[in-house]
Each structure stands twice: as structure tokens, then as C-alpha cells.
Short mmCIF file of C-alpha atoms and ligand atoms in Angstrom, two decimals:
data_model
loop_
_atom_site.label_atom_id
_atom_site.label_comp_id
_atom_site.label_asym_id
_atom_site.label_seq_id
_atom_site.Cartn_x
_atom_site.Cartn_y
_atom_site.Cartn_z
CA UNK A 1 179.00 43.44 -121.03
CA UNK A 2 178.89 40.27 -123.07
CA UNK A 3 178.55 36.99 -120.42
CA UNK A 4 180.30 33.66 -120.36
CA UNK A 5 180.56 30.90 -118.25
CA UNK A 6 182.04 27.23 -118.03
CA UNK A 7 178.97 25.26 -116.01
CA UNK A 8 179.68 21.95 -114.30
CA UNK A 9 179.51 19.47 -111.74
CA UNK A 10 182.21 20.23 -110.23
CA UNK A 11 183.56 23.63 -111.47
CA UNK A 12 185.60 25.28 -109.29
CA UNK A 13 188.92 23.75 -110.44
CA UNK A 14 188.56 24.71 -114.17
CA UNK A 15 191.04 26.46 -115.91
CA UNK A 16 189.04 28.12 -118.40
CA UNK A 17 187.77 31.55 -116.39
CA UNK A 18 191.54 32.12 -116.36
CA UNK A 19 192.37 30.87 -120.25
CA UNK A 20 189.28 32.62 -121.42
CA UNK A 21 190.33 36.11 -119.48
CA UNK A 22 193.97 35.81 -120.97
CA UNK A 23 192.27 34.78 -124.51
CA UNK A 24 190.13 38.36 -123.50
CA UNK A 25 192.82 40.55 -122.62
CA UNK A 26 195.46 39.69 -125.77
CA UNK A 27 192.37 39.99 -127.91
CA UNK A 28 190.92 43.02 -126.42
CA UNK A 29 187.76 41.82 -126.08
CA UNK A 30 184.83 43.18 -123.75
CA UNK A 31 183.41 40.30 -121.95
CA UNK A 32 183.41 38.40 -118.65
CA UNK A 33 183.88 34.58 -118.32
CA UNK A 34 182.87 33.34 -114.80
CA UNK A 35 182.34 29.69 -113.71
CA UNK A 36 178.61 28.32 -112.18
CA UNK A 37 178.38 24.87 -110.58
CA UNK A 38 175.22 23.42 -111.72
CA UNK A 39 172.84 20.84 -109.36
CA UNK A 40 172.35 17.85 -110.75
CA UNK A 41 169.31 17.64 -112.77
CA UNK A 42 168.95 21.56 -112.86
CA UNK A 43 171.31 22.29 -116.34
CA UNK A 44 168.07 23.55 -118.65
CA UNK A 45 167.03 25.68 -115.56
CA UNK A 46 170.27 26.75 -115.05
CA UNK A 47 171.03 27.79 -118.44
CA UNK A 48 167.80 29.93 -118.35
CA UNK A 49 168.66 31.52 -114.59
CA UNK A 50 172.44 32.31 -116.75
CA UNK A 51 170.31 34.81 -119.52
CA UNK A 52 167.88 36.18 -117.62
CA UNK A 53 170.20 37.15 -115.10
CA UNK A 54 172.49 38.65 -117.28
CA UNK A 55 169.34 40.59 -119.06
CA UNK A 56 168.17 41.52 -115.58
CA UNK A 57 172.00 43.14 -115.11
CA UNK A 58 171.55 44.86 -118.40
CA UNK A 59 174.27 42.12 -119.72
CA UNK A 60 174.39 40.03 -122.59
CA UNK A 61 174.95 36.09 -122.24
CA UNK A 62 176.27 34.83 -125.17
CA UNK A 63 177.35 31.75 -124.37
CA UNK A 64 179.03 28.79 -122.10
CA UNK A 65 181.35 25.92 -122.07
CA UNK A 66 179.80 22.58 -120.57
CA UNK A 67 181.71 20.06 -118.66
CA UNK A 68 181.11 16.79 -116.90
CA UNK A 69 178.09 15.79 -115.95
CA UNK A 70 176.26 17.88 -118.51
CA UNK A 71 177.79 17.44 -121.90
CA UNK A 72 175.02 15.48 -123.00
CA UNK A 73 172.51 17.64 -121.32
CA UNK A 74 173.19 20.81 -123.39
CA UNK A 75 172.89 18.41 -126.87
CA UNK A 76 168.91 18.35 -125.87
CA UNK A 77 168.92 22.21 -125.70
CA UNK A 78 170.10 23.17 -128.55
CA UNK A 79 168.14 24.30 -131.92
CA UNK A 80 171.32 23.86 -134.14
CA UNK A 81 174.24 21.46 -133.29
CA UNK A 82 177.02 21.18 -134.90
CA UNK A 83 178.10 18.07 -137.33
CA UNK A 84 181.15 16.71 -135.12
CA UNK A 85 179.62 17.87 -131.73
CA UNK A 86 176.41 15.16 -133.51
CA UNK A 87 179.35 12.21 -133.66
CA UNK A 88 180.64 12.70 -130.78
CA UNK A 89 177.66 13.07 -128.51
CA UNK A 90 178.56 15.64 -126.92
CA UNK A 91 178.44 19.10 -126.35
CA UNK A 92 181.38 21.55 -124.87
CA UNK A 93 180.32 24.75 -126.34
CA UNK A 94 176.98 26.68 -126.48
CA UNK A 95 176.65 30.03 -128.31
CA UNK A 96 173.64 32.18 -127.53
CA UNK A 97 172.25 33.80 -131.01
CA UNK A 98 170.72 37.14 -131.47
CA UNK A 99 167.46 35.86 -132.26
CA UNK A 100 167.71 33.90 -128.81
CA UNK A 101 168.59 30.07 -130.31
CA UNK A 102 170.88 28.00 -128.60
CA UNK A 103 174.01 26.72 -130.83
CA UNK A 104 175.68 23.74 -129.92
CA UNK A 105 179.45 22.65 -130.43
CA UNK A 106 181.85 20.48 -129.38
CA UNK A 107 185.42 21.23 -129.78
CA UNK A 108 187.47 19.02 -127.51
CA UNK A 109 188.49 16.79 -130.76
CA UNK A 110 189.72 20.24 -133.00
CA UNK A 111 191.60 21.25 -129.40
CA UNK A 112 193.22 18.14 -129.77
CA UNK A 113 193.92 18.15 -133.15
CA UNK A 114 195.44 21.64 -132.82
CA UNK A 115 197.35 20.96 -129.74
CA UNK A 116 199.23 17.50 -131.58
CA UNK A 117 199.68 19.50 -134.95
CA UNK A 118 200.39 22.64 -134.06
CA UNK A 119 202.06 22.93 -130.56
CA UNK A 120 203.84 19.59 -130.69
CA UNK A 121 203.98 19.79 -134.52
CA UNK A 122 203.58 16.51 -135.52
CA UNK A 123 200.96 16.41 -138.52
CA UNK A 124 198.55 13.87 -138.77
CA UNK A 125 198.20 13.36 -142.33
CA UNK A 126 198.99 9.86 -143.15
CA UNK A 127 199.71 8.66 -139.41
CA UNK A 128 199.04 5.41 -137.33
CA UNK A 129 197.32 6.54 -134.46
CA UNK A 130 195.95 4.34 -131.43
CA UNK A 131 192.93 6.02 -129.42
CA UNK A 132 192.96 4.15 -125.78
CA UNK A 133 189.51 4.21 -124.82
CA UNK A 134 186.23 4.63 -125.62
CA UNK A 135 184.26 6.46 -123.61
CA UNK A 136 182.63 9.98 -123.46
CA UNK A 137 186.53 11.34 -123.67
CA UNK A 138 187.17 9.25 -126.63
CA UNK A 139 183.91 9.97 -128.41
CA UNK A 140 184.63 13.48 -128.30
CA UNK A 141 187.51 13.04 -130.20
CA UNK A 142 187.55 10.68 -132.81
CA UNK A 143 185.88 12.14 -135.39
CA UNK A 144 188.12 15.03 -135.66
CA UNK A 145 191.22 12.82 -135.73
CA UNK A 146 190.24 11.24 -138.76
CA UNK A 147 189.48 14.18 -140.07
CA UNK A 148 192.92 15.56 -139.85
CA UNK A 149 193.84 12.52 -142.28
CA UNK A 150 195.43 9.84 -140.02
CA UNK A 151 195.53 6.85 -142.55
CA UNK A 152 195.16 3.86 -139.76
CA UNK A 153 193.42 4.56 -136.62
CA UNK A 154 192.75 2.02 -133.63
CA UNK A 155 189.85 2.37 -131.13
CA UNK A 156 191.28 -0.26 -128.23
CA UNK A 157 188.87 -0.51 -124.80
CA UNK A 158 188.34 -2.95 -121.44
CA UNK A 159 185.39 -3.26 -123.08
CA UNK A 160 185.94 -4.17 -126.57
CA UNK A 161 182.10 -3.56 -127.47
CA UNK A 162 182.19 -0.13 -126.48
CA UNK A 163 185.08 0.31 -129.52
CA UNK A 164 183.45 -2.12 -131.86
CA UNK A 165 179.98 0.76 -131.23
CA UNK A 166 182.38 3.53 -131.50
CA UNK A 167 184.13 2.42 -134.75
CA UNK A 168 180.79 1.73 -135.80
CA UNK A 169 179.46 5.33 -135.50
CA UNK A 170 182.37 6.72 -137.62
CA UNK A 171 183.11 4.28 -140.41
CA UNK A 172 181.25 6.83 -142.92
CA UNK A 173 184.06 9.44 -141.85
CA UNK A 174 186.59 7.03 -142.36
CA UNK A 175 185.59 5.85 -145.36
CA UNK A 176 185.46 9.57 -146.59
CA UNK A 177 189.31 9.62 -145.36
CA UNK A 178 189.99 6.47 -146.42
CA UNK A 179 191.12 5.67 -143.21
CA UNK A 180 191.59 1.79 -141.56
CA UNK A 181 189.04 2.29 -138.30
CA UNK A 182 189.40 -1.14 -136.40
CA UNK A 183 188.79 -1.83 -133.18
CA UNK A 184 190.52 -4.06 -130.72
CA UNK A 185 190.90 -5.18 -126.51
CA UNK A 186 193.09 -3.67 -124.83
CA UNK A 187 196.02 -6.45 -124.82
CA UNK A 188 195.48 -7.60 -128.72
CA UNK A 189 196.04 -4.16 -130.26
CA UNK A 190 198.11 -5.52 -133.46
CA UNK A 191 200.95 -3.27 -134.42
CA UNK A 192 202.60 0.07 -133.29
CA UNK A 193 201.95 3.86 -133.53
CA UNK A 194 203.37 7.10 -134.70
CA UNK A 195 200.77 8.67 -132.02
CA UNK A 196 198.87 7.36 -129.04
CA UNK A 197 196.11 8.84 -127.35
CA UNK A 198 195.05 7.96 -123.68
CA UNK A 199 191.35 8.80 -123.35
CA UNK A 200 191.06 6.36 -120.24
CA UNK A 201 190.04 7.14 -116.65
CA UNK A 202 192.45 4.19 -115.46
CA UNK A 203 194.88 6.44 -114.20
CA UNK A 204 192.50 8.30 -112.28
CA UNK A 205 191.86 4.84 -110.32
CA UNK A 206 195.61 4.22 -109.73
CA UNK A 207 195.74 1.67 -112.67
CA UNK A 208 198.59 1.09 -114.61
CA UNK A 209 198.87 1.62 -118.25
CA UNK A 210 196.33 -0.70 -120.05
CA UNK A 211 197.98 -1.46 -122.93
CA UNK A 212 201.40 -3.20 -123.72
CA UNK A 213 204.52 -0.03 -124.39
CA UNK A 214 204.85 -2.17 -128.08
CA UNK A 215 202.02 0.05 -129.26
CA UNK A 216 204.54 2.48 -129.17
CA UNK A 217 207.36 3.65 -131.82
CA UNK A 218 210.78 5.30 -130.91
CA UNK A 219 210.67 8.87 -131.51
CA UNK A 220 206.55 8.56 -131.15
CA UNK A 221 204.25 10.71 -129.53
CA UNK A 222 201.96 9.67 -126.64
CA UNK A 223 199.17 11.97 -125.23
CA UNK A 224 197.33 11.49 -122.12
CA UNK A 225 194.29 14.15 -122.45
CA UNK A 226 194.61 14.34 -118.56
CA UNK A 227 197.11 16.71 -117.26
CA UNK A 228 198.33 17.04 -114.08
CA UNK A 229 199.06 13.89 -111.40
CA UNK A 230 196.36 12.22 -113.32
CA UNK A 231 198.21 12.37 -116.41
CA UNK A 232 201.91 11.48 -114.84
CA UNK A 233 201.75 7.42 -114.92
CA UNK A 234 201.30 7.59 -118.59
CA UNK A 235 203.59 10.26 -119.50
CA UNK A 236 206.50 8.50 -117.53
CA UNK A 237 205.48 4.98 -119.07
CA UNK A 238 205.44 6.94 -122.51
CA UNK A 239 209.30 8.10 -122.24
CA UNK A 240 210.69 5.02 -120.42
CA UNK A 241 209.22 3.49 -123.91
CA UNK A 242 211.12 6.44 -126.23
CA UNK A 243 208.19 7.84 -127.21
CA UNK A 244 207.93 11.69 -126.42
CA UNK A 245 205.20 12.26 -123.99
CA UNK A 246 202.54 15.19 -123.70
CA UNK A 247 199.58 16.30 -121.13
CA UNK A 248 196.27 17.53 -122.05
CA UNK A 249 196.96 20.79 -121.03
CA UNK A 250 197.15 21.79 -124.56
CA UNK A 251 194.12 20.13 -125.82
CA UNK A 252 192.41 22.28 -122.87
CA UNK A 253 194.00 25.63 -124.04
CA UNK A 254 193.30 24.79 -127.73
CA UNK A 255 189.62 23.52 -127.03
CA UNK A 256 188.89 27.09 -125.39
CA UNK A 257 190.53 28.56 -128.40
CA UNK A 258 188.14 27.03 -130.60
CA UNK A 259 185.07 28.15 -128.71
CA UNK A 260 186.56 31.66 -128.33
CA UNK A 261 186.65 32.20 -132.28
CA UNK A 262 182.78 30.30 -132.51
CA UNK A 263 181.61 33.14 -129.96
CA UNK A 264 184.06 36.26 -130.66
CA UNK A 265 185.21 35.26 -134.23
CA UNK A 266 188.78 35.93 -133.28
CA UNK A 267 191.70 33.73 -133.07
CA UNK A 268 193.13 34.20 -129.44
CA UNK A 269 197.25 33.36 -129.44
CA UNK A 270 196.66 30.24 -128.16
CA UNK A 271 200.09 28.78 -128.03
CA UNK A 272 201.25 31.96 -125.93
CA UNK A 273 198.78 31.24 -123.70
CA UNK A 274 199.50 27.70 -122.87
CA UNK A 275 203.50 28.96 -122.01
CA UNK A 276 201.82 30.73 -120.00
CA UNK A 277 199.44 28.57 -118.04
CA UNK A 278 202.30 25.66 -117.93
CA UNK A 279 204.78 28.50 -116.06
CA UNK A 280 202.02 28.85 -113.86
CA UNK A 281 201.61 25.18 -112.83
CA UNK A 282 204.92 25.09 -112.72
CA UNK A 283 205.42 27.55 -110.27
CA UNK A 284 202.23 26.16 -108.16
CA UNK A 285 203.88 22.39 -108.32
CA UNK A 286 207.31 24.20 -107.19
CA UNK A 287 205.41 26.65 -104.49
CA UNK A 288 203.52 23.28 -103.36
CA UNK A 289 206.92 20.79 -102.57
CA UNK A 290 207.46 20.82 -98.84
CA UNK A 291 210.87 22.82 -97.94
CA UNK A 292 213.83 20.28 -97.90
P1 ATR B 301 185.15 9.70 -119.91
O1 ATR B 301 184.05 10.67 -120.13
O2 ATR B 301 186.28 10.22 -119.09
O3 ATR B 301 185.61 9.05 -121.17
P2 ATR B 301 183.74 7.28 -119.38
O4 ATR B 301 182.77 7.57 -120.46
O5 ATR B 301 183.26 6.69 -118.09
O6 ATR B 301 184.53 8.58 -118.96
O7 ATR B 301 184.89 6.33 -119.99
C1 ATR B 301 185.97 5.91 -119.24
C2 ATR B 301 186.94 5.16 -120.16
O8 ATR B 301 188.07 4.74 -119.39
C3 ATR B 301 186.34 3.90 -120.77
O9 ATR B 301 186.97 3.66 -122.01
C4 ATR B 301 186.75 2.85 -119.74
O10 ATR B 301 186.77 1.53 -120.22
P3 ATR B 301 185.39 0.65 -120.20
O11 ATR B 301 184.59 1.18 -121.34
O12 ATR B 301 185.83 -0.73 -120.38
O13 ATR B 301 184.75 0.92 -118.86
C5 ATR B 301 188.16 3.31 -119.44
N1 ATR B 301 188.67 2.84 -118.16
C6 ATR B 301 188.32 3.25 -116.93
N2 ATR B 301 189.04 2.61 -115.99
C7 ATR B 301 189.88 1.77 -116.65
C8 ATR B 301 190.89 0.84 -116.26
N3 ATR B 301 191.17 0.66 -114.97
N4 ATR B 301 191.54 0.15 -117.22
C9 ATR B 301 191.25 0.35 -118.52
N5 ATR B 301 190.31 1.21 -118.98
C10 ATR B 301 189.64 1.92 -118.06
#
């Protein structure tokens, strides 16, 4: 059996055992995804425990998604990493070769790309896009987004130096695009946006929206790359603004999709499979509401 895993810090609330099995099934694929929750410290280790494991089962692992704490962990591993996974800083997705070399990814930006072009269908291609943040979420992303063609594209942060670094890092990409890459604070981003894109944590500390709703154009589109209650402030601030508001969960399903086709070179239905984990929430959030 070929072996998978997602290994983090904590784990045992990701999604993508379940999106990978789905991804599996429709695709009638032989493998296994499970999830391990890694010590602190112990990734390398870990990631050697995974394989030999797996060899000692008379399995095959062939690979693993990374999540927090260890994305930049599994960028020291590799022996081949990829250009954007490089930009960002990051790594989301290792593949295990035959001839035992670790390959390293990063597809968090192409999830997101995917999810905004193809399951919300608004193309990017000369777009004004504001990026809110920029952290290890907003890193992850950026390049990507300019490479789907966006012609002006703000980096705005608390801490305006972080952008002004961030910017920095990508201006070759953008000048390849021939893209405007400015960055700005928070409260003097200078115009509005056919798409924005919350890569903050603020709503995860209970803060409101950091920037002011002018960013935003009627009829926009405004994704938090939370879902869930973390995402929710946003997304209502989004609509009571006009603009049309969407979670992460499809940058998650879309993300997975991507390292699917990197490890099994098939294109899982990706779109069917975020209906399907949505219903599911759906029916948790509903199951979860205390009887009137
Ligand atoms: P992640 O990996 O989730 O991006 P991170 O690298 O710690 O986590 O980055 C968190 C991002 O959220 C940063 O852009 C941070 O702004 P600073 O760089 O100024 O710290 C932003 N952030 C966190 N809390 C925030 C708040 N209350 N208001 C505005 N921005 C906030």
C-alpha cells in the first residue's frame, strides 16, 4: 500500500485524511492517508520513523502534507524544492522519490488560485487584488497570485515592514507580470479591489477587521483563507460591504488537489469534493445548535 500522511502540531482537526480518502476513492487509487502529530523539534526524525515504518509494514511512503509548526522545517529536508514553494518559504507538500529523495512543494497559493478562479469563477487576469497580511499565510500565497496575472496587487500589514520585505521578495515576479506590487499599513491602503484576501490571524484573536470596508468594490469578492468561526467576522463584514464573501474551505480542498496530482498524477474532482465537505459542515454546524 502506498502511505500518506498530513504531520503537524496540532493534527487531529485536519480535514485532509478525509479530502485525501474522497480524492482516493473517486480516483480509484490504492493508498492510505493517515494524520501523525509531530513533537516539537522531532519533524526530521519523524519523517524518517514515517518510511521506515511503512518499509517495516511492507508499505510504501510516498509522501506527506506539512502544516503549522513545520512548514519551514520540511524546506531543510528536501533535495529538490520547488520554485514557488522557494518564494514562499514554505513547504506544504513532500513527495518521496523512487530513488529515496525528498521533493518539496508548496501549493497553498495554486489552491487558492484554483479555488477564486475556478469554484467562485472570478479570473484573475487583469484584477486589483488586496492581500491583508503578511505573514507565513500570506507568503504562501503571493507568488502564485501574481502569477495568475492580477495587474495591481497590494501587500497591506500591522506591520508595514513585514509587506515592504514581502513585496520585496517578489518584485522579479511582478515585474515578469507586469504587475503594480506596493505595499502599504493597514489604514492607508489607497484605492479599492475587485478581490480581497484576508491572510491575517486577527480574527483568531477576536479583532475586528483591520482594514477600512472602502478597500472593497460592490459586486467584489472577499476571501478569508480561514474557514469556519474563525473566518465568520470577515465574511459578514465582507457582505454588509456588497462584496460577495468566501471561506478558505476551498483553498483547503484545492491545495490537497494539487498535492494529490504531484504524488498520484491524477486530477481528483475537486469541486465535487468541496460540495461535499461544505454539506458535511453544514450538517455538523446544524447537528451542533442546541434544540430550541
Ligand atoms: P500565519 O502563518 O497565519 O500567517 P503569522 O506568520 O504569525 O501567521 O502572521 C500573522 C499575520 O496576521 C501577520 O500579518 C500579522 O500582522 P503583523 O505582521 O503585524 O504581526 C497579522 N495579524 C495578527 N493579529 C492581527 C491583528 N489583531 N490585527 C491585524 N493584523 C494581525
Amino acid at each position: 500500500m502506498d502511505l500518506y500522511c498530513v504531520m503537524g502540531n496540532p493534527v487531529e482537526h485536519s480535514r485532509s485524511p478525509r479530502i485525501h480518502a474522497r480524492f482516493a476513492e473517486l480516483c480509484g487509487q490504492q493508498m492510505d492517508y493517515g494524520r501523525r502529530l509531530v513533537p516539537l523539534g522531532a519533524f526530521a526524525e519523524h519523517i524518517a520513523a514515517f518510511r521506515r515504518e511503512a518499509a517495516e509494514r511492507g508499505d510504501t511512503a510516498r509522501g506527506c502534507n506539512v502544516t503549522v509548526p513545520f512548514k519551514f522545517d520540511a524546506a531543510a529536508l528536501a533535495q529538490h524544492t520547488s520554485e514557488r514553494a522557494t518564494l514562499a518559504q514554505a513547504v506544504n507538500t513532500l513527495r518521496f522519490a523512487d530513488d529515496g529523495g525528498i521533493h518539496a512543494d508548496n501549493t497553498d497559493g495554486i489552491g487558492l488560485v484554483n479555488d477564486i478562479e475556478r469554484n467562485a469563477a472570478v479570473p484573475l487576469q487583469g484584477k486589483a487584488l488586496l492581500l491583508i497580511g503578511a505573514g507565513g499565510a500570506a507568503a504562501g500565497v503571493l507568488g502564485p497570485l501574481l502569477d495568475a496575472g492580477a495587474s495591481r496587487v497590494v501587500v497591506a500589514n500591522r506591520t508595514v515592514g513585514k509587506a515592504v520585505e514581502l513585496v520585496r521578495l517578489h518584485a522579479a515576479i511582478a515585474l515578469r507580470q507586469g504587475a503594480a506590487l506596493e505595499a502599504w499599513a493597514l489604514d492607508e491602503v489607497p484605492g479599492s479591489f475587485d478581490v480581497v484576501v484576508n491572510a491575517t490571524a486577527s480574527s483568531l484573536a477576536g479583532d475586528a477587521v483591520p482594514v477600512n470596508a472602502s478597500v472593497l468594490r460592490p459586486g467584489g469578492l472577499a476571501v478569508d483563507m480561514m474557514y469556519g468561526p474563525a473566518a465568520a467576522g470577515f465574511m459578514a463584514w465582507a457582505e454588509a460591504h456588497g462584496a460577495t464573501a468566501r471561506d478558505g474551505l476551498g483553498m483547503l480542498v484545492e491545495q490537497a488537489a494539487e498535492a494529490f496530482e504531484i504524488w498520484r498524477g491524477v486530477r481528483p474532482p475537486s469541486a465535487q469534493v468541496l460540495a461535499e465537505i461544505r454539506a458535511e459542515l453544514a450538517a455538523l454546524a446544524v447537528a451542533k445548535r442546541p434544540a430550541a
